[in-house]
Coordinates of C-alpha atoms in Angstrom, one line a residue:
Chain A
M289 CA 56.5 261.4 81.5
T290 CA 56.9 264.7 79.7
F291 CA 58.5 267.9 80.9
S292 CA 55.6 270.0 82.1
M293 CA 56.1 273.8 82.2
K294 CA 53.1 274.0 84.4
R295 CA 54.7 272.1 87.2
V296 CA 58.0 274.0 86.8
H297 CA 56.0 277.2 87.1
A298 CA 54.1 275.9 90.2
I299 CA 57.4 275.2 91.9
F300 CA 58.9 278.5 90.8
Q301 CA 55.9 280.5 92.2
K302 CA 55.9 278.5 95.4
D303 CA 59.6 279.2 95.9
L304 CA 59.2 282.9 95.0
K305 CA 56.6 283.3 97.7
D306 CA 58.6 281.3 100.2
F307 CA 61.8 283.1 99.4
S308 CA 60.3 286.6 99.6
R309 CA 59.2 285.9 103.2
N310 CA 62.4 284.3 104.3
M311 CA 64.4 287.4 105.3
A312 CA 67.4 285.4 106.5
V313 CA 68.2 284.3 103.0
S314 CA 66.6 286.9 100.8
S315 CA 68.4 289.9 102.4
I316 CA 71.7 288.6 101.1
I317 CA 70.7 289.6 97.6
F318 CA 71.2 293.2 98.5
M319 CA 74.8 292.7 99.4
P320 CA 76.2 292.9 95.8
L321 CA 74.0 296.0 95.2
I322 CA 75.3 297.8 98.2
L323 CA 78.9 297.0 97.3
A324 CA 78.2 298.1 93.7
A325 CA 76.9 301.5 95.0
F326 CA 80.1 301.9 97.2
Y327 CA 82.4 301.0 94.3
S328 CA 80.8 303.5 92.0
R329 CA 81.0 306.3 94.5
M330 CA 84.6 305.5 95.2
G331 CA 85.3 305.7 91.5
M332 CA 86.5 302.2 91.0
D333 CA 85.7 301.4 87.5
S334 CA 88.3 298.9 86.3
I335 CA 87.1 295.6 84.8
D336 CA 88.5 293.8 87.8
A337 CA 86.4 295.8 90.2
H338 CA 83.2 295.3 88.1
Y339 CA 83.8 291.5 88.0
T340 CA 84.5 291.3 91.7
I341 CA 80.9 292.4 92.1
I342 CA 79.6 290.2 89.4
N343 CA 81.4 287.1 90.7
M344 CA 80.2 287.9 94.2
T345 CA 76.6 288.0 92.9
F346 CA 77.2 284.6 91.4
G347 CA 78.4 283.3 94.7
M348 CA 75.9 285.0 97.0
V349 CA 72.8 284.9 94.8
A350 CA 73.1 282.0 92.4
T351 CA 75.0 279.5 94.7
F352 CA 73.8 280.6 98.1
V353 CA 70.1 281.1 97.4
Q354 CA 69.9 277.9 95.3
C355 CA 71.8 276.0 98.1
C356 CA 69.5 277.3 100.8
L357 CA 66.3 276.6 98.8
I358 CA 67.3 272.9 98.4
A359 CA 68.7 272.5 101.9
E360 CA 65.5 273.9 103.4
E361 CA 63.4 271.4 101.4
K362 CA 65.5 268.6 102.8
E363 CA 65.5 270.0 106.3
K364 CA 61.7 270.3 106.4
N365 CA 61.1 266.9 104.8
T366 CA 59.3 268.5 101.9
L367 CA 61.7 267.4 99.2
R368 CA 60.5 263.8 99.7
G369 CA 56.9 265.0 98.9
L370 CA 58.2 266.6 95.7
M371 CA 60.1 263.5 94.7
L372 CA 57.0 261.3 95.3
S373 CA 54.9 263.7 93.2
P374 CA 54.5 263.4 89.4
A375 CA 57.2 266.1 89.0
T376 CA 60.3 264.7 87.4
T377 CA 63.9 265.4 88.5
S378 CA 64.4 268.0 85.8
E379 CA 61.1 269.7 86.7
I380 CA 62.0 270.0 90.4
L381 CA 65.5 271.2 89.8
G382 CA 64.3 273.4 86.9
G383 CA 61.7 275.1 88.9
K384 CA 64.1 275.8 91.7
S385 CA 66.9 276.9 89.4
L386 CA 64.6 279.3 87.6
L387 CA 64.2 281.4 90.7
S388 CA 67.9 281.7 91.4
F389 CA 68.6 282.3 87.7
V390 CA 66.1 285.2 87.4
L391 CA 67.4 286.7 90.7
T392 CA 71.0 286.5 89.6
I393 CA 70.4 288.1 86.2
I394 CA 68.3 290.9 87.8
I395 CA 71.0 291.6 90.5
I396 CA 73.8 291.6 87.9
F397 CA 71.9 293.9 85.7
F398 CA 71.3 296.4 88.5
S399 CA 74.9 296.1 89.8
A400 CA 76.2 296.8 86.3
F401 CA 73.9 299.7 86.1
L402 CA 75.1 301.1 89.4
V403 CA 78.8 300.8 88.6
E404 CA 78.1 302.0 85.0
Y405 CA 79.7 299.0 83.4
K406 CA 79.0 299.1 79.7
P407 CA 80.7 296.1 77.9
A408 CA 82.0 296.9 74.4
N409 CA 80.3 293.8 73.1
I410 CA 77.2 293.2 75.2
G411 CA 76.2 290.0 73.3
V412 CA 79.4 288.1 74.1
V413 CA 79.4 289.2 77.7
A414 CA 75.7 288.3 78.2
I415 CA 76.3 284.8 76.9
A416 CA 79.3 284.4 79.2
I417 CA 77.3 285.6 82.2
V418 CA 74.4 283.3 81.5
L419 CA 76.7 280.4 81.0
S420 CA 78.5 281.2 84.3
S421 CA 75.3 281.5 86.2
F422 CA 74.5 277.9 85.1
F423 CA 77.7 276.8 86.7
Y424 CA 77.0 278.6 90.0
I425 CA 73.4 277.4 90.2
G426 CA 74.6 273.9 89.5
M427 CA 77.2 274.3 92.3
G428 CA 74.4 275.6 94.7
T429 CA 72.2 272.6 93.8
L430 CA 75.1 270.2 94.5
L431 CA 75.9 271.8 97.9
G432 CA 72.2 271.9 98.8
L433 CA 71.9 268.1 98.1
L434 CA 75.0 267.3 100.1
T435 CA 74.0 269.3 103.2
K436 CA 71.1 268.5 105.6
S437 CA 70.0 271.9 106.9
V438 CA 70.1 275.6 106.0
M439 CA 72.5 276.1 108.8
E440 CA 74.9 273.6 107.4
A441 CA 74.4 274.9 103.8
S442 CA 75.3 278.5 104.7
F443 CA 78.5 277.2 106.3
F444 CA 79.5 275.1 103.2
V445 CA 78.7 278.0 100.8
M446 CA 81.1 280.4 102.5
P447 CA 84.4 279.0 101.1
V448 CA 82.7 278.8 97.7
I449 CA 81.8 282.5 97.8
I450 CA 85.3 283.4 99.0
V451 CA 87.1 281.3 96.3
F452 CA 84.9 282.4 93.4
S453 CA 84.2 286.0 94.2
F454 CA 87.6 287.0 95.5
G455 CA 89.6 284.4 93.6
S456 CA 90.8 287.0 91.2
F457 CA 93.1 288.4 93.9
V458 CA 95.0 285.0 93.8
M459 CA 96.4 286.0 90.4
G460 CA 98.5 288.6 92.2
F461 CA 100.6 285.8 93.8
V462 CA 101.1 283.8 90.7
D463 CA 104.7 285.0 90.2
Q464 CA 105.5 283.9 93.8
Y465 CA 103.8 280.6 93.7
P466 CA 103.7 279.1 90.2
I467 CA 101.3 276.4 91.4
L468 CA 98.5 279.0 91.5
K469 CA 98.5 279.0 87.7
V470 CA 95.9 276.3 88.0
A471 CA 93.6 279.0 89.2
N472 CA 93.7 280.4 85.7
Y473 CA 91.2 277.7 84.7
L474 CA 88.6 278.7 87.3
P475 CA 85.4 279.9 85.7
N476 CA 85.5 283.3 87.5
I477 CA 89.0 284.1 86.2
Q478 CA 88.0 282.9 82.7
L479 CA 85.1 285.3 82.9
I480 CA 87.4 288.2 83.8
D481 CA 89.8 287.2 81.1
L482 CA 86.9 287.2 78.6
A483 CA 85.6 290.6 79.7
T484 CA 89.1 292.1 79.4
K485 CA 89.5 290.7 75.9
V486 CA 86.1 292.1 74.9
E487 CA 87.1 295.6 76.1
V488 CA 90.0 295.6 73.7
G489 CA 87.7 294.8 70.8
A490 CA 87.6 290.9 70.8
G491 CA 84.7 289.3 69.0
F492 CA 82.9 286.1 69.6
G493 CA 85.5 284.0 67.9
D494 CA 88.3 285.3 70.1
V495 CA 86.8 284.2 73.3
L496 CA 85.7 280.7 72.3
S497 CA 88.4 279.2 74.5
N498 CA 87.1 281.1 77.6
L499 CA 83.5 280.1 76.8
G500 CA 84.6 276.5 76.2
I501 CA 86.3 276.3 79.7
I502 CA 83.3 277.8 81.4
A503 CA 81.0 275.4 79.5
A504 CA 83.2 272.5 80.6
W505 CA 82.7 273.5 84.2
V506 CA 79.0 273.6 83.7
V507 CA 79.0 270.1 82.2
V508 CA 81.1 268.7 85.1
I509 CA 78.9 270.3 87.8
F510 CA 75.7 269.2 86.2
A511 CA 76.9 265.7 85.8
L512 CA 78.0 265.6 89.5
T513 CA 74.6 267.1 90.5
V514 CA 72.7 264.4 88.6
V515 CA 74.8 261.6 90.2
V516 CA 74.3 263.0 93.7
Y517 CA 70.6 263.5 93.2
R518 CA 70.1 260.0 92.0
K519 CA 71.9 258.7 95.1
R520 CA 70.0 260.9 97.4
M521 CA 66.7 260.1 95.7
V522 CA 66.4 257.0 97.9
D523 CA 67.0 258.9 101.2
Chain B
M90 CA 43.2 249.3 92.8
P91 CA 44.5 246.7 95.2
L92 CA 47.8 246.8 97.0
Q93 CA 49.2 243.3 97.4
F94 CA 52.0 241.8 99.4
I95 CA 52.9 238.4 98.0
N96 CA 55.1 236.1 100.0
A97 CA 56.8 239.2 101.4
E98 CA 59.6 238.4 103.7
K99 CA 62.3 240.6 105.1
R100 CA 65.5 239.7 106.9
I101 CA 68.2 242.1 107.9
N102 CA 71.5 240.3 108.1
D103 CA 70.7 237.3 110.3
T104 CA 67.6 238.6 112.0
L105 CA 64.2 237.8 110.7
L106 CA 62.1 241.0 110.7
F107 CA 59.0 239.3 109.5
P108 CA 58.5 235.9 107.8
S109 CA 56.7 235.6 104.5
F110 CA 53.1 236.8 104.5
D111 CA 50.3 237.5 102.0
L112 CA 48.1 240.5 102.3
S113 CA 45.9 242.2 99.9
V114 CA 44.3 245.6 100.5
Q115 CA 41.3 245.8 98.2
A116 CA 39.7 248.9 96.8
G117 CA 37.2 250.4 99.2
N118 CA 38.9 248.7 102.2
V119 CA 40.8 250.1 105.1
V120 CA 43.4 247.8 106.5
A121 CA 45.6 248.4 109.5
I122 CA 48.9 246.7 110.3
H123 CA 49.8 246.9 113.9
S124 CA 53.6 246.5 114.4
S125 CA 56.6 247.6 116.1
V126 CA 58.4 250.8 115.0
N127 CA 61.2 248.7 113.2
V128 CA 58.7 246.7 111.2
R129 CA 56.7 249.9 110.3
E130 CA 59.8 251.7 109.1
Q131 CA 60.9 248.7 107.1
L132 CA 57.5 248.4 105.4
L133 CA 57.7 252.1 104.5
D134 CA 61.2 251.8 103.1
L135 CA 60.0 248.8 101.1
L136 CA 57.1 250.8 99.7
L137 CA 59.3 253.7 99.0
G138 CA 61.8 251.4 97.2
K139 CA 64.7 252.3 99.6
T140 CA 65.2 248.6 100.4
L141 CA 64.1 245.4 98.7
L142 CA 62.3 242.4 100.1
S143 CA 64.4 239.4 100.9
N144 CA 61.7 237.3 99.2
G145 CA 58.4 237.8 97.4
E146 CA 57.0 241.0 95.9
I147 CA 54.7 244.0 96.4
R148 CA 52.2 244.7 93.7
I149 CA 49.8 247.5 92.9
A150 CA 46.9 246.6 90.6
G151 CA 48.7 243.4 89.6
S152 CA 52.0 244.9 88.5
N153 CA 55.2 245.3 90.4
I154 CA 55.4 248.3 92.6
I155 CA 58.6 249.7 91.0
S156 CA 56.8 250.9 87.9
N157 CA 53.9 252.6 89.6
R158 CA 55.1 253.9 92.9
R159 CA 53.4 257.2 92.2
D160 CA 50.0 255.5 92.6
I161 CA 50.6 255.5 96.4
G162 CA 50.0 258.6 98.4
F163 CA 52.0 258.7 101.6
L164 CA 51.2 260.4 104.8
F165 CA 54.4 260.4 106.9
L166 CA 54.6 260.8 110.6
D167 CA 57.3 263.4 110.1
G168 CA 56.0 264.9 106.9
G169 CA 56.8 268.6 106.5
L170 CA 55.1 271.7 105.1
Y171 CA 56.3 274.9 103.6
D172 CA 56.3 277.0 106.8
R173 CA 56.0 280.4 105.1
L174 CA 53.1 279.6 102.9
T175 CA 49.5 280.0 104.0
V176 CA 47.2 277.0 104.0
E177 CA 45.6 278.2 100.8
E178 CA 48.9 278.8 99.1
T179 CA 50.2 275.3 100.1
L180 CA 47.1 273.7 98.7
T181 CA 47.2 275.8 95.5
F182 CA 50.8 274.6 95.0
F183 CA 49.9 270.9 95.5
K184 CA 46.9 271.3 93.2
R185 CA 49.1 272.6 90.4
L186 CA 51.8 270.0 91.2
H187 CA 49.4 267.1 90.8
S188 CA 47.3 268.8 88.1
S189 CA 44.3 268.2 90.3
S190 CA 40.8 269.4 89.2
D191 CA 39.4 269.5 92.8
R192 CA 38.4 272.8 94.1
I193 CA 40.6 274.2 96.9
E194 CA 37.5 275.3 98.9
D195 CA 36.0 271.8 98.9
I196 CA 39.3 270.3 100.2
I197 CA 39.6 273.0 102.8
R198 CA 36.1 272.3 103.9
T199 CA 36.7 268.5 104.1
V200 CA 39.6 269.1 106.6
Q201 CA 37.7 271.9 108.3
L202 CA 40.3 274.6 108.0
E203 CA 38.1 277.4 106.6
S204 CA 39.0 279.8 109.3
K205 CA 42.8 279.2 108.8
R206 CA 43.0 279.5 105.1
K207 CA 45.1 282.7 105.2
V208 CA 47.3 281.6 108.1
K209 CA 50.9 280.5 107.5
T210 CA 51.3 276.8 108.2
S211 CA 54.1 277.5 110.8
R212 CA 51.4 279.2 113.0
L213 CA 49.1 276.1 113.0
S214 CA 48.9 273.6 115.8
Y215 CA 50.3 270.1 115.2
S216 CA 46.8 268.7 114.6
E217 CA 46.0 271.4 112.1
K218 CA 49.3 270.9 110.2
K219 CA 48.4 267.2 110.0
R220 CA 45.0 268.2 108.5
V221 CA 46.8 270.3 105.9
Q222 CA 48.8 267.2 105.0
F223 CA 45.6 265.2 104.7
A224 CA 44.4 267.9 102.3
C225 CA 47.6 267.7 100.2
L226 CA 47.1 264.0 100.0
L227 CA 43.5 264.4 98.8
L228 CA 44.7 266.7 96.1
Q229 CA 47.2 264.1 95.0
N230 CA 44.2 261.7 94.8
P231 CA 46.3 258.4 94.6
A232 CA 44.7 255.0 94.2
V233 CA 46.4 253.7 97.3
Y234 CA 46.7 255.7 100.5
L235 CA 49.4 254.9 103.0
F236 CA 49.1 256.4 106.5
E237 CA 52.0 256.2 109.0
E238 CA 50.6 256.7 112.5
P239 CA 47.9 259.0 111.2
D240 CA 46.2 259.9 114.5
Q241 CA 49.2 260.0 116.7
N242 CA 49.1 263.1 118.9
L243 CA 46.0 264.4 117.2
D244 CA 43.3 266.3 119.0
I245 CA 39.8 264.8 119.2
E246 CA 38.4 267.1 116.5
S247 CA 41.1 266.1 114.0
K248 CA 40.7 262.4 114.8
R249 CA 37.0 262.8 114.0
I250 CA 37.9 264.5 110.7
F251 CA 40.3 261.7 109.9
I252 CA 37.7 259.0 110.5
T253 CA 35.2 260.8 108.4
L254 CA 37.8 261.1 105.7
L255 CA 38.4 257.4 105.8
H256 CA 34.7 256.9 105.1
Q257 CA 34.9 259.1 102.1
L258 CA 37.9 257.2 100.8
R259 CA 36.0 253.9 101.3
S260 CA 33.1 255.1 99.2
A261 CA 35.6 256.4 96.6
E262 CA 36.9 252.9 96.3
K263 CA 40.4 253.7 97.4
S264 CA 42.7 251.2 99.1
V265 CA 43.9 252.4 102.5
L266 CA 46.7 250.9 104.5
I267 CA 47.4 252.2 108.0
L268 CA 50.7 251.4 109.7
T269 CA 50.5 252.0 113.4
G270 CA 51.7 250.8 116.8
N271 CA 48.6 251.9 118.6
M272 CA 45.9 249.2 118.8
E273 CA 43.2 251.6 119.7
S274 CA 43.8 253.7 116.6
A275 CA 43.9 250.6 114.4
V276 CA 40.6 249.3 115.9
T277 CA 38.8 252.7 115.5
A278 CA 40.0 253.4 112.0
A279 CA 40.2 250.1 110.1
D280 CA 38.0 247.3 108.8
E281 CA 40.6 244.6 109.0
I282 CA 43.5 244.6 111.5
Y283 CA 46.6 242.6 111.4
R284 CA 49.6 242.2 113.6
L285 CA 53.0 241.8 111.9
D286 CA 56.0 240.7 113.8
E287 CA 58.8 238.1 113.6
N288 CA 56.1 235.4 114.0
G289 CA 54.3 236.5 110.9
L290 CA 51.0 238.2 110.0
H291 CA 48.1 237.5 112.3
T292 CA 44.5 238.6 112.0
I293 CA 43.3 240.4 115.1
Q294 CA 39.6 240.2 116.0
I295 CA 38.5 237.6 113.5
G296 CA 35.4 237.2 115.5
I297 CA 32.8 234.6 116.3
S298 CA 34.8 231.4 115.9
E299 CA 37.6 232.5 118.2
E300 CA 35.1 233.9 120.7
S301 CA 33.0 230.8 121.0
L302 CA 36.3 228.9 121.6
D303 CA 37.1 231.2 124.4
E304 CA 33.7 230.7 126.0
D305 CA 34.2 227.0 126.0
T306 CA 37.4 227.2 127.9
S307 CA 36.0 229.7 130.4
E308 CA 33.1 227.3 131.3
I309 CA 35.7 224.7 132.1
T310 CA 37.7 226.9 134.4
D311 CA 34.5 228.0 136.1
S312 CA 33.7 224.5 137.1
I313 CA 37.2 223.9 138.4
Q314 CA 37.3 227.0 140.5
P315 CA 34.8 226.7 143.4
V316 CA 35.8 229.7 145.5
R317 CA 35.9 233.1 143.9
F318 CA 38.1 235.8 145.3
E319 CA 38.0 239.4 144.3
K320 CA 41.5 240.2 143.4
I321 CA 42.7 239.9 139.8
P322 CA 46.2 238.2 139.6
T323 CA 48.7 239.4 137.0
K324 CA 52.2 238.1 136.2
V325 CA 55.1 240.5 136.4
N326 CA 58.3 238.7 135.6
E327 CA 58.0 235.7 137.9
K328 CA 56.0 237.5 140.5
I329 CA 52.3 237.4 140.8
V330 CA 50.7 240.8 141.6
L331 CA 47.1 241.1 142.8
F332 CA 44.9 244.0 141.9
D333 CA 41.6 245.3 143.2
P334 CA 39.1 245.5 140.5
P335 CA 38.4 249.2 141.1
E336 CA 42.0 250.0 140.4
I337 CA 41.8 248.7 136.9
D338 CA 41.2 251.3 134.2
Y339 CA 40.6 248.9 131.3
I340 CA 41.6 245.5 129.9
E341 CA 42.9 245.0 126.4
S342 CA 43.4 241.7 124.6
N343 CA 46.3 241.4 122.2
D344 CA 47.2 238.1 120.5
G345 CA 45.0 236.1 122.8
Q346 CA 46.8 237.6 125.9
S347 CA 44.9 240.0 128.0
F348 CA 46.5 243.0 129.6
L349 CA 45.3 245.0 132.6
H350 CA 45.9 248.7 132.3
I351 CA 46.4 250.4 135.6
K352 CA 47.5 254.0 135.9
G353 CA 49.1 254.0 132.5
E354 CA 51.0 250.7 133.0
S355 CA 50.0 247.4 131.5
F356 CA 50.2 244.0 133.2
P357 CA 49.7 240.7 131.5
S358 CA 46.8 238.7 133.0
V359 CA 46.6 235.0 133.4
F360 CA 43.0 234.9 132.4
T361 CA 41.3 235.3 129.0
L362 CA 39.1 238.3 128.3
N363 CA 35.9 236.2 128.6
E364 CA 36.9 234.9 132.1
L365 CA 37.7 238.4 133.2
E366 CA 34.5 239.7 131.8
E367 CA 32.5 237.2 133.9
R368 CA 34.5 237.9 137.1
L369 CA 34.4 241.7 136.7
L370 CA 30.8 242.2 135.7
P371 CA 29.6 242.7 139.3
F372 CA 32.2 245.4 139.8
G373 CA 30.8 247.6 137.1
F374 CA 33.0 246.5 134.2
F375 CA 31.7 246.4 130.7
R376 CA 32.8 244.5 127.6
C377 CA 32.8 247.5 125.2
H378 CA 34.6 245.7 122.3
R379 CA 35.7 242.2 121.3
S380 CA 39.2 243.1 122.6
Y381 CA 38.4 245.5 125.4
I382 CA 36.8 245.5 128.8
V383 CA 36.4 248.9 130.5
N384 CA 35.8 249.9 134.1
L385 CA 32.7 252.0 133.7
Q386 CA 33.5 254.0 136.8
K387 CA 36.5 255.4 134.9
V388 CA 34.7 256.4 131.8
R389 CA 34.4 260.2 131.4
E390 CA 33.1 260.6 127.9
V391 CA 31.6 258.7 125.0
I392 CA 32.7 260.1 121.6
T393 CA 30.7 259.5 118.5
W394 CA 33.0 259.6 115.5
T395 CA 30.3 258.7 113.0
R396 CA 27.0 257.1 113.3
N397 CA 28.6 253.7 113.7
S398 CA 31.9 254.3 115.4
F399 CA 32.4 255.3 118.9
S400 CA 35.2 255.6 121.5
L401 CA 35.3 255.9 125.3
V402 CA 37.5 258.5 126.9
L403 CA 38.7 257.5 130.4
D404 CA 39.3 259.7 133.3
D405 CA 42.9 258.6 133.9
A406 CA 46.0 260.7 133.5
E407 CA 46.5 260.1 129.8
K408 CA 42.9 260.4 128.9
S409 CA 43.1 257.0 127.2
T410 CA 40.6 256.4 124.5
I411 CA 39.3 252.9 123.9
P412 CA 37.0 251.7 121.1
L413 CA 33.4 250.9 121.6
S414 CA 31.8 248.7 119.0
K415 CA 28.4 249.7 117.6
T416 CA 26.7 246.5 118.9
K417 CA 27.8 247.2 122.4
M418 CA 26.6 250.8 122.3
A419 CA 23.0 249.7 122.7
D420 CA 24.0 247.6 125.8
L421 CA 25.9 250.5 127.2
K422 CA 22.9 252.8 126.9
V423 CA 20.8 250.3 128.8
M424 CA 23.4 250.1 131.5
L425 CA 23.6 253.9 131.8
G426 CA 19.8 254.1 131.9
L427 CA 19.6 256.0 128.6
K428 CA 16.9 255.3 126.1

């Protein structure tokens, strides 16, 4: 069975229509934009402030939307229909992720525009953002597969949003609690680290370690998702 | 493409769910398995590959089911739809998902939802939602159709559409298997009916040979019983309860045991269907099917599904429908004084 773009596109279009009519989930994508507008009016233009918004977009758009899309399919017993169709696992998850991915990138673009964030090296930052969005979408898929309903999904997503979008505040306590140094390896903090380096003129070669750590997170979350999906396939 | 069960047997821990049986659903055939909910769910799980048979195997077109599960199209009792999509959008999605070449308009016409094509599926009635699911299944166009309780809770219009759909599937040489716990639905929809339980697979309504056997025994009982009384005895636990014939709504035979249906409850009778038919004929009862006798006083409506399949709707609280076989239709017309 080959990977068919036609089926991925069919799933993408179906989800786009469904999503645009689902106000309970779709309204959340405006949250980062509103926050971005506030920040820019308040004159907060540090890298940390910009990345609070970007990381929040990841949590609220990539993870939350993806999680709700999958949880709803499970809740309404429609995922079974998709699984029994000729569409393969990668086509189903690909079609669903495509929507969250497109939304994430659009929201990040507009938020950056609102807060007037202009990275010194746009190429490196773009790669880092795309890579991070893969991680958050993978996380959304995983949570969506583990939960049974949209209600449950939105509950489980909350701690994820808090840890990953406001996680950067944790760094303030590192001197007090050295154990928190572990948080340094979180993908959101790696992303901020990378962006800070870029601002002082770092090139692609200087941020390879940051990109590597984010990529490692992506690999781990994808592997977990595939394992869980295979297990849930029989449900 | 036939669906075959070969020596299929299922045990769960120490309990035997069903002993080994052979069943083949040929192309162009509609077969119903009448079973309890447990057996039905197990059969579905087996076909979905969630559990494995304790013994034997299930084949599609001669090869094991594992490799070609996608040749089966399932209609689940609790199947879902995308609430926020309209009927047309739902079908467009399924058409693209299954790379179908059928036209959406034709499919919508088949399930008679033309007036609802721009309506979101969440606004449809239960029966209409089920028809959308039939339509999705038609777009999938599998070789084997599997229906789980297809006409449960459906309105009469949707039942008629379902039965017409089965005729189309027969002529398109599809194999259809219906899993149901409702004998009436099995009798109306299928060509062959089986009962599957812990005693194995039994054919229901095999016909002439069994019937002539019944008639022989009824003649013997007639000669033994010189006095006829009008009440019909039934056994409830160890008690014998007597009913007046006019109280009885209809009588159903199941596994050689006849059951009197009275006000929505059923009571096992000590007589065979043929004995009952003879006794009840003077009271306005009518043998409308090999397995059914109906009290004509209680019949409200005769429904014609297709030219050859009919049902009777009774005037009781549940509006029970019971099948009327085509050969008996002529007799009924005579009894009613219709030409």
